[in-house]
mmCIF file of C-alpha atoms in Angstrom:
data_model
loop_
_atom_site.group_PDB
_atom_site.id
_atom_site.type_symbol
_atom_site.label_atom_id
_atom_site.label_comp_id
_atom_site.label_asym_id
_atom_site.label_seq_id
_atom_site.Cartn_x
_atom_site.Cartn_y
_atom_site.Cartn_z
ATOM 1 C CA UNK A 1 -2.397 76.311 -7.095
ATOM 2 C CA UNK A 2 -0.636 78.065 -9.723
ATOM 3 C CA UNK A 3 0.632 74.801 -11.426
ATOM 4 C CA UNK A 4 -2.820 74.256 -12.517
ATOM 5 C CA UNK A 5 -2.027 77.167 -15.330
ATOM 6 C CA UNK A 6 -0.235 74.001 -16.976
ATOM 7 C CA UNK A 7 -3.723 72.621 -17.961
ATOM 8 C CA UNK A 8 -4.569 70.220 -20.820
ATOM 9 C CA UNK A 9 -5.104 73.281 -23.052
ATOM 10 C CA UNK A 10 -1.798 74.575 -22.243
ATOM 11 C CA UNK A 11 -0.156 71.184 -23.239
ATOM 12 C CA UNK A 12 -2.026 70.775 -26.316
ATOM 13 C CA UNK A 13 -1.240 74.245 -27.414
ATOM 14 C CA UNK A 14 2.566 73.754 -26.851
ATOM 15 C CA UNK A 15 2.861 70.069 -27.604
ATOM 16 C CA UNK A 16 5.250 70.394 -30.389
ATOM 17 C CA UNK A 17 7.601 72.519 -28.395
ATOM 18 C CA UNK A 18 7.386 70.292 -25.320
ATOM 19 C CA UNK A 19 8.103 67.148 -27.602
ATOM 20 C CA UNK A 20 11.104 69.013 -28.785
ATOM 21 C CA UNK A 21 12.573 69.565 -25.393
ATOM 22 C CA UNK A 22 11.650 66.124 -24.384
ATOM 23 C CA UNK A 23 14.292 64.736 -26.943
ATOM 24 C CA UNK A 24 16.927 65.728 -24.528
ATOM 25 C CA UNK A 25 17.887 63.735 -21.226
ATOM 26 C CA UNK A 26 18.200 66.978 -19.015
ATOM 27 C CA UNK A 27 14.627 67.976 -19.767
ATOM 28 C CA UNK A 28 13.275 64.226 -18.899
ATOM 29 C CA UNK A 29 15.124 64.712 -15.725
ATOM 30 C CA UNK A 30 13.441 67.627 -14.787
ATOM 31 C CA UNK A 31 10.066 66.233 -15.421
ATOM 32 C CA UNK A 32 11.207 62.998 -13.839
ATOM 33 C CA UNK A 33 10.439 60.740 -16.890
ATOM 34 C CA UNK A 34 12.612 57.652 -16.945
ATOM 35 C CA UNK A 35 12.587 56.500 -20.512
ATOM 36 C CA UNK A 36 14.676 56.056 -23.336
ATOM 37 C CA UNK A 37 11.982 55.657 -25.840
ATOM 38 C CA UNK A 38 10.484 58.448 -28.254
ATOM 39 C CA UNK A 39 7.811 60.382 -26.598
ATOM 40 C CA UNK A 40 5.042 61.285 -28.731
ATOM 41 C CA UNK A 41 2.781 62.911 -26.340
ATOM 42 C CA UNK A 42 3.043 64.675 -23.029
ATOM 43 C CA UNK A 43 0.143 65.796 -20.836
ATOM 44 C CA UNK A 44 -0.487 67.238 -17.408
ATOM 45 C CA UNK A 45 -0.693 63.567 -15.786
ATOM 46 C CA UNK A 46 0.642 61.305 -18.405
ATOM 47 C CA UNK A 47 3.171 60.839 -21.345
ATOM 48 C CA UNK A 48 3.084 58.499 -24.207
ATOM 49 C CA UNK A 49 5.991 56.676 -25.873
ATOM 50 C CA UNK A 50 6.184 55.031 -29.271
ATOM 51 C CA UNK A 51 6.989 51.381 -29.229
ATOM 52 C CA UNK A 52 7.102 50.547 -32.910
ATOM 53 C CA UNK A 53 4.900 48.988 -35.636
ATOM 54 C CA UNK A 54 4.196 45.832 -37.236
ATOM 55 C CA UNK A 55 0.565 45.593 -38.736
ATOM 56 C CA UNK A 56 -0.354 48.390 -36.256
ATOM 57 C CA UNK A 57 1.101 51.168 -34.344
ATOM 58 C CA UNK A 58 2.067 50.397 -30.593
ATOM 59 C CA UNK A 59 2.174 52.849 -27.845
ATOM 60 C CA UNK A 60 2.647 52.940 -24.011
ATOM 61 C CA UNK A 61 1.138 55.639 -21.847
ATOM 62 C CA UNK A 62 2.232 56.275 -18.316
ATOM 63 C CA UNK A 63 -0.636 57.567 -16.213
ATOM 64 C CA UNK A 64 -0.391 59.372 -12.918
ATOM 65 C CA UNK A 65 -3.277 60.106 -10.424
ATOM 66 C CA UNK A 66 -2.598 63.707 -10.415
ATOM 67 C CA UNK A 67 -0.985 66.586 -12.642
ATOM 68 C CA UNK A 68 2.610 65.528 -11.832
ATOM 69 C CA UNK A 69 4.106 67.115 -15.078
ATOM 70 C CA UNK A 70 2.458 70.180 -14.454
ATOM 71 C CA UNK A 71 3.764 70.373 -11.110
ATOM 72 C CA UNK A 72 7.134 69.768 -12.323
ATOM 73 C CA UNK A 73 7.117 72.387 -14.918
ATOM 74 C CA UNK A 74 5.916 74.905 -12.556
ATOM 75 C CA UNK A 75 8.212 74.206 -9.638
ATOM 76 C CA UNK A 76 11.422 73.525 -11.750
ATOM 77 C CA UNK A 77 10.817 76.887 -13.806
ATOM 78 C CA UNK A 78 8.981 78.978 -11.151
ATOM 79 C CA UNK A 79 10.877 82.286 -11.716
ATOM 80 C CA UNK A 80 10.618 81.720 -15.492
ATOM 81 C CA UNK A 81 6.978 80.944 -15.205
ATOM 82 C CA UNK A 82 6.080 84.414 -13.290
ATOM 83 C CA UNK A 83 8.324 86.178 -15.906
ATOM 84 C CA UNK A 84 6.193 84.622 -18.826
ATOM 85 C CA UNK A 85 2.992 85.491 -17.023
ATOM 86 C CA UNK A 86 4.176 89.138 -16.623
ATOM 87 C CA UNK A 87 5.272 89.138 -20.194
ATOM 88 C CA UNK A 88 1.977 87.906 -21.185
ATOM 89 C CA UNK A 89 -0.014 90.840 -19.499
ATOM 90 C CA UNK A 90 1.863 93.169 -22.130
ATOM 91 C CA UNK A 91 2.022 90.468 -25.190
ATOM 92 C CA UNK A 92 -1.608 89.725 -24.915
ATOM 93 C CA UNK A 93 -2.508 93.321 -25.623
ATOM 94 C CA UNK A 94 0.223 94.622 -28.096
ATOM 95 C CA UNK A 95 1.855 91.329 -29.584
ATOM 96 C CA UNK A 96 -0.409 88.356 -29.198
ATOM 97 C CA UNK A 97 1.892 86.246 -31.513
ATOM 98 C CA UNK A 98 4.576 86.331 -28.797
ATOM 99 C CA UNK A 99 2.298 85.435 -26.149
ATOM 100 C CA UNK A 100 3.227 82.160 -24.168
ATOM 101 C CA UNK A 101 -0.386 81.294 -23.151
ATOM 102 C CA UNK A 102 -0.662 82.198 -19.918
ATOM 103 C CA UNK A 103 -3.336 84.870 -20.322
ATOM 104 C CA UNK A 104 -4.843 84.754 -16.779
ATOM 105 C CA UNK A 105 -3.293 83.935 -13.620
ATOM 106 C CA UNK A 106 -5.550 81.512 -11.373
ATOM 107 C CA UNK A 107 -4.986 80.355 -7.825
ATOM 108 C CA UNK A 108 -6.553 77.640 -6.356
ATOM 109 C CA UNK A 109 -6.438 75.773 -2.775
ATOM 110 C CA UNK A 110 -4.601 72.495 -2.963
ATOM 111 C CA UNK A 111 -7.288 69.986 -3.736
ATOM 112 C CA UNK A 112 -5.051 67.375 -1.867
ATOM 113 C CA UNK A 113 -3.943 67.700 -4.845
ATOM 114 C CA UNK A 114 -6.684 66.145 -6.890
ATOM 115 C CA UNK A 115 -8.279 68.114 -9.719
ATOM 116 C CA UNK A 116 -9.505 65.190 -11.724
ATOM 117 C CA UNK A 117 -8.897 62.107 -9.773
ATOM 118 C CA UNK A 118 -8.455 60.952 -6.231
ATOM 119 C CA UNK A 119 -6.871 58.507 -4.244
ATOM 120 C CA UNK A 120 -7.278 57.503 -0.337
ATOM 121 C CA UNK A 121 -8.826 54.979 2.010
ATOM 122 C CA UNK A 122 -12.283 54.154 2.996
ATOM 123 C CA UNK A 123 -12.890 51.946 6.223
ATOM 124 C CA UNK A 124 -15.085 50.677 8.976
ATOM 125 C CA UNK A 125 -13.836 51.079 12.320
ATOM 126 C CA UNK A 126 -15.763 49.713 15.099
ATOM 127 C CA UNK A 127 -15.435 47.434 18.159
ATOM 128 C CA UNK A 128 -16.214 43.475 18.133
ATOM 129 C CA UNK A 129 -18.324 43.370 15.030
ATOM 130 C CA UNK A 130 -19.219 40.162 13.285
ATOM 131 C CA UNK A 131 -17.331 39.484 9.965
ATOM 132 C CA UNK A 132 -20.370 39.637 7.783
ATOM 133 C CA UNK A 133 -21.259 43.131 9.327
ATOM 134 C CA UNK A 134 -17.978 44.799 9.396
ATOM 135 C CA UNK A 135 -17.273 43.690 5.787
ATOM 136 C CA UNK A 136 -20.817 44.300 4.290
ATOM 137 C CA UNK A 137 -22.046 47.252 6.153
ATOM 138 C CA UNK A 138 -21.462 50.964 5.099
ATOM 139 C CA UNK A 139 -18.216 52.555 5.947
ATOM 140 C CA UNK A 140 -17.768 55.147 8.695
ATOM 141 C CA UNK A 141 -14.378 56.710 7.945
ATOM 142 C CA UNK A 142 -12.354 57.790 5.122
ATOM 143 C CA UNK A 143 -8.893 59.694 4.225
ATOM 144 C CA UNK A 144 -7.891 61.253 0.987
ATOM 145 C CA UNK A 145 -5.130 63.664 2.084
ATOM 146 C CA UNK A 146 -2.533 61.699 3.894
ATOM 147 C CA UNK A 147 0.977 60.877 2.571
ATOM 148 C CA UNK A 148 0.573 57.110 3.199
ATOM 149 C CA UNK A 149 -2.229 54.759 3.372
ATOM 150 C CA UNK A 150 -2.962 51.275 4.187
ATOM 151 C CA UNK A 151 -3.565 49.422 0.849
ATOM 152 C CA UNK A 152 -5.615 47.062 3.040
ATOM 153 C CA UNK A 153 -6.146 46.430 6.857
ATOM 154 C CA UNK A 154 -7.919 43.835 8.953
ATOM 155 C CA UNK A 155 -7.911 44.227 12.736
ATOM 156 C CA UNK A 156 -9.489 41.940 15.213
ATOM 157 C CA UNK A 157 -11.098 42.997 18.508
ATOM 158 C CA UNK A 158 -11.122 40.842 21.759
ATOM 159 C CA UNK A 159 -14.189 38.762 20.615
ATOM 160 C CA UNK A 160 -14.704 39.635 17.087
ATOM 161 C CA UNK A 161 -13.523 42.366 14.257
ATOM 162 C CA UNK A 162 -12.842 46.150 14.712
ATOM 163 C CA UNK A 163 -11.473 47.247 11.245
ATOM 164 C CA UNK A 164 -11.434 46.637 7.490
ATOM 165 C CA UNK A 165 -9.607 49.203 5.357
ATOM 166 C CA UNK A 166 -9.747 49.343 1.578
ATOM 167 C CA UNK A 167 -7.905 51.743 -0.576
ATOM 168 C CA UNK A 168 -9.366 53.648 -3.694
ATOM 169 C CA UNK A 169 -7.169 55.079 -6.773
ATOM 170 C CA UNK A 170 -8.325 56.632 -9.807
ATOM 171 C CA UNK A 171 -6.528 57.475 -13.080
ATOM 172 C CA UNK A 172 -7.614 60.110 -15.977
ATOM 173 C CA UNK A 173 -7.230 57.733 -18.846
ATOM 174 C CA UNK A 174 -9.253 59.841 -21.241
ATOM 175 C CA UNK A 175 -6.579 60.423 -23.837
ATOM 176 C CA UNK A 176 -6.634 57.020 -24.797
ATOM 177 C CA UNK A 177 -9.612 57.822 -27.056
ATOM 178 C CA UNK A 178 -12.233 55.267 -28.238
ATOM 179 C CA UNK A 179 -9.795 54.273 -31.074
ATOM 180 C CA UNK A 180 -7.301 52.706 -28.839
ATOM 181 C CA UNK A 181 -7.054 48.808 -28.519
ATOM 182 C CA UNK A 182 -5.458 48.072 -25.123
ATOM 183 C CA UNK A 183 -2.961 45.249 -24.953
ATOM 184 C CA UNK A 184 -1.472 45.338 -21.551
ATOM 185 C CA UNK A 185 -1.673 47.485 -18.371
ATOM 186 C CA UNK A 186 0.409 47.531 -15.097
ATOM 187 C CA UNK A 187 -0.904 49.357 -11.808
ATOM 188 C CA UNK A 188 2.115 50.206 -9.555
ATOM 189 C CA UNK A 189 2.027 51.101 -5.899
ATOM 190 C CA UNK A 190 4.888 52.138 -4.020
ATOM 191 C CA UNK A 191 4.899 50.334 -0.767
ATOM 192 C CA UNK A 192 5.736 52.076 2.637
ATOM 193 C CA UNK A 193 5.308 49.433 5.264
ATOM 194 C CA UNK A 194 3.573 46.146 6.318
ATOM 195 C CA UNK A 195 2.545 44.832 9.807
ATOM 196 C CA UNK A 196 1.161 41.463 10.945
ATOM 197 C CA UNK A 197 1.150 40.095 14.511
ATOM 198 C CA UNK A 198 -1.513 37.457 13.555
ATOM 199 C CA UNK A 199 -0.914 33.642 13.627
ATOM 200 C CA UNK A 200 -2.365 33.935 9.847
ATOM 201 C CA UNK A 201 0.507 34.318 7.097
ATOM 202 C CA UNK A 202 -1.536 34.077 3.986
ATOM 203 C CA UNK A 203 -2.621 37.603 3.772
ATOM 204 C CA UNK A 204 -2.783 38.967 0.008
ATOM 205 C CA UNK A 205 -3.467 42.035 -1.827
ATOM 206 C CA UNK A 206 -4.962 42.340 -5.257
ATOM 207 C CA UNK A 207 -6.653 45.114 -7.463
ATOM 208 C CA UNK A 208 -10.333 45.490 -7.749
ATOM 209 C CA UNK A 209 -12.792 47.962 -9.432
ATOM 210 C CA UNK A 210 -14.083 50.832 -7.332
ATOM 211 C CA UNK A 211 -16.828 53.323 -7.954
ATOM 212 C CA UNK A 212 -16.715 56.200 -5.319
ATOM 213 C CA UNK A 213 -19.623 58.862 -5.667
ATOM 214 C CA UNK A 214 -16.939 61.559 -6.340
ATOM 215 C CA UNK A 215 -13.768 61.493 -8.842
ATOM 216 C CA UNK A 216 -12.163 64.259 -6.598
ATOM 217 C CA UNK A 217 -13.083 63.157 -3.013
ATOM 218 C CA UNK A 218 -14.118 60.182 -1.039
ATOM 219 C CA UNK A 219 -16.998 59.522 1.272
ATOM 220 C CA UNK A 220 -17.811 56.864 3.952
ATOM 221 C CA UNK A 221 -20.336 55.190 1.599
ATOM 222 C CA UNK A 222 -17.427 54.493 -0.866
ATOM 223 C CA UNK A 223 -16.229 51.596 1.349
ATOM 224 C CA UNK A 224 -18.808 49.279 -0.235
ATOM 225 C CA UNK A 225 -18.227 50.241 -3.901
ATOM 226 C CA UNK A 226 -15.081 48.249 -4.293
ATOM 227 C CA UNK A 227 -15.746 44.839 -6.374
ATOM 228 C CA UNK A 228 -14.979 41.411 -5.545
ATOM 229 C CA UNK A 229 -13.393 40.187 -9.095
ATOM 230 C CA UNK A 230 -9.665 40.312 -9.121
ATOM 231 C CA UNK A 231 -8.337 42.676 -11.764
ATOM 232 C CA UNK A 232 -4.858 40.856 -11.692
ATOM 233 C CA UNK A 233 -4.407 37.156 -11.711
ATOM 234 C CA UNK A 234 -1.575 37.117 -9.335
ATOM 235 C CA UNK A 235 -2.139 38.749 -5.857
ATOM 236 C CA UNK A 236 0.836 39.944 -3.968
ATOM 237 C CA UNK A 237 1.489 38.139 -0.566
ATOM 238 C CA UNK A 238 2.452 39.654 2.649
ATOM 239 C CA UNK A 239 5.926 38.231 2.478
ATOM 240 C CA UNK A 240 6.389 39.744 -1.139
ATOM 241 C CA UNK A 241 5.092 43.270 -0.370
ATOM 242 C CA UNK A 242 7.814 45.644 -1.074
ATOM 243 C CA UNK A 243 8.140 48.361 1.284
ATOM 244 C CA UNK A 244 11.111 50.357 -0.464
ATOM 245 C CA UNK A 245 10.057 50.122 -4.133
ATOM 246 C CA UNK A 246 7.024 49.642 -6.519
ATOM 247 C CA UNK A 247 4.801 46.771 -6.238
ATOM 248 C CA UNK A 248 3.245 45.809 -9.818
ATOM 249 C CA UNK A 249 0.011 44.494 -10.511
ATOM 250 C CA UNK A 250 -0.271 43.237 -14.278
ATOM 251 C CA UNK A 251 -3.856 43.627 -15.066
ATOM 252 C CA UNK A 252 -5.840 40.638 -16.676
ATOM 253 C CA UNK A 253 -8.358 40.848 -19.246
ATOM 254 C CA UNK A 254 -11.118 41.736 -16.940
ATOM 255 C CA UNK A 255 -9.006 44.706 -15.622
ATOM 256 C CA UNK A 256 -8.214 45.751 -19.187
ATOM 257 C CA UNK A 257 -11.664 45.918 -19.940
ATOM 258 C CA UNK A 258 -12.294 48.282 -16.903
ATOM 259 C CA UNK A 259 -9.642 50.984 -18.186
ATOM 260 C CA UNK A 260 -11.892 53.796 -19.437
ATOM 261 C CA UNK A 261 -10.724 54.914 -22.901
ATOM 262 C CA UNK A 262 -12.607 58.117 -22.729
ATOM 263 C CA UNK A 263 -12.816 59.042 -19.125
ATOM 264 C CA UNK A 264 -11.477 58.101 -15.586
ATOM 265 C CA UNK A 265 -10.332 54.461 -14.809
ATOM 266 C CA UNK A 266 -11.598 53.491 -11.053
ATOM 267 C CA UNK A 267 -9.489 50.961 -9.283
ATOM 268 C CA UNK A 268 -8.624 49.931 -5.695
ATOM 269 C CA UNK A 269 -7.328 47.429 -3.552
ATOM 270 C CA UNK A 270 -8.404 45.060 -0.734
ATOM 271 C CA UNK A 271 -7.221 41.948 1.116
ATOM 272 C CA UNK A 272 -7.915 39.197 -1.089
ATOM 273 C CA UNK A 273 -7.570 35.994 0.804
ATOM 274 C CA UNK A 274 -10.345 36.970 3.243
ATOM 275 C CA UNK A 275 -12.073 40.388 2.462
ATOM 276 C CA UNK A 276 -12.864 40.038 -1.199
ATOM 277 C CA UNK A 277 -13.958 36.556 -1.404
ATOM 278 C CA UNK A 278 -15.760 36.733 2.088
ATOM 279 C CA UNK A 279 -13.736 34.211 3.977
ATOM 280 C CA UNK A 280 -13.808 34.653 7.641
ATOM 281 C CA UNK A 281 -10.139 34.808 9.134
ATOM 282 C CA UNK A 282 -9.459 32.682 12.283
ATOM 283 C CA UNK A 283 -10.168 34.971 15.069
ATOM 284 C CA UNK A 284 -7.190 36.021 17.623
ATOM 285 C CA UNK A 285 -7.587 38.789 20.191
ATOM 286 C CA UNK A 286 -6.474 42.277 19.067
ATOM 287 C CA UNK A 287 -4.218 41.395 16.178
ATOM 288 C CA UNK A 288 -3.601 43.617 12.961
ATOM 289 C CA UNK A 289 -2.485 42.617 9.312
ATOM 290 C CA UNK A 290 -1.801 45.604 6.940
ATOM 291 C CA UNK A 291 -0.142 46.660 3.726
ATOM 292 C CA UNK A 292 1.160 50.345 3.651
ATOM 293 C CA UNK A 293 1.659 52.300 0.575
ATOM 294 C CA UNK A 294 2.469 56.070 -0.396
ATOM 295 C CA UNK A 295 0.011 58.171 -1.809
ATOM 296 C CA UNK A 296 -0.065 60.847 -4.517
ATOM 297 C CA UNK A 297 0.316 63.257 -1.553
ATOM 298 C CA UNK A 298 3.570 62.022 -0.405
ATOM 299 C CA UNK A 299 6.577 64.606 -0.717
ATOM 300 C CA UNK A 300 7.976 64.670 -4.305
ATOM 301 C CA UNK A 301 6.572 62.945 -7.296
ATOM 302 C CA UNK A 302 8.612 60.066 -7.929
ATOM 303 C CA UNK A 303 6.622 57.640 -5.634
ATOM 304 C CA UNK A 304 3.193 58.093 -7.141
ATOM 305 C CA UNK A 305 0.736 55.385 -7.783
ATOM 306 C CA UNK A 306 0.579 54.838 -11.398
ATOM 307 C CA UNK A 307 -1.128 53.104 -14.147
ATOM 308 C CA UNK A 308 1.102 52.241 -17.301
ATOM 309 C CA UNK A 309 -1.225 51.265 -20.358
ATOM 310 C CA UNK A 310 0.018 49.560 -23.516
ATOM 311 C CA UNK A 311 -2.197 49.929 -26.567
ATOM 312 C CA UNK A 312 -2.204 49.995 -30.291
ATOM 313 C CA UNK A 313 -3.847 52.590 -32.854
ATOM 314 C CA UNK A 314 -4.309 50.953 -36.321
ATOM 315 C CA UNK A 315 -5.094 54.339 -38.140
ATOM 316 C CA UNK A 316 -2.053 56.013 -39.322
ATOM 317 C CA UNK A 317 -4.425 59.208 -39.316
ATOM 318 C CA UNK A 318 -4.737 59.106 -35.729
ATOM 319 C CA UNK A 319 -1.060 58.360 -35.306
ATOM 320 C CA UNK A 320 -0.212 61.704 -37.156
ATOM 321 C CA UNK A 321 -3.037 63.437 -35.064
ATOM 322 C CA UNK A 322 -1.416 62.054 -31.725
ATOM 323 C CA UNK A 323 1.980 63.434 -33.069
ATOM 324 C CA UNK A 324 0.501 66.691 -33.639
ATOM 325 C CA UNK A 325 1.356 66.686 -37.564
ATOM 326 C CA UNK A 326 -1.137 68.568 -39.955
ATOM 327 C CA UNK A 327 -2.797 70.498 -36.998
#
């Protein structure tokens, strides 16, 4: 897609200009950034705000699973983008100092739209399989290009179990850098639906680690890569799952430790009363329990799965680098 021209290198090159525009509310609205705090860094999939200083400097970064802000720039200023590209065909040759930095025009097929990270479901779908087998065997299906997914799903058959579904979501958090000290993080999922016709009422959902074979696409074998240690101390119950807003998971110390400062953070969800701890639910014939969510492929960009990380940088030199001073 053409919006990929607004890549990390472009954001870095034009960082100071972007930050100047981001002082104004109209530009924040265009990018759908809802904060009144000072923005000190903007990237294709994340923005960083400055929270203040005591002994150290405090920051908070809002990460998205895909290049949300690249997309917003492209679609909001599409005519201007093409004008700048055409201008650069001339400027790069005759007046390079006036170039906007679009020295090539590259088109890609929509990668669902993942280019660095992926979100989607992995599942095992069978007929009347024992709990131990359906939970622990290799998955036989996945979907990573749907607008909505099941954050988790358990379905019974006439005599045993027919389906377990788990959700995987990755975040590019490499801009934290190894110098960051993470103090808090919230992973938020925008609910879309829920269903339970079982006599069981204590279904819950929690965050767990994941480790898909690829960062940009799922496969059947990824079903067994989700961990069993909760990354959040408080699971969300079926009755509390919001279907018209964000469901927030505050990561615990284990979850914070699994955020990559220099690469991709890999998380996911699974049912946390029965699936994760391997506790067999009471069987009832042909019943279903599921939590639904909106994925990164959902129309628009305001409902994306997101990971918000709060951290500190003790070095003033690092702060100046982040602000683009002295470059």
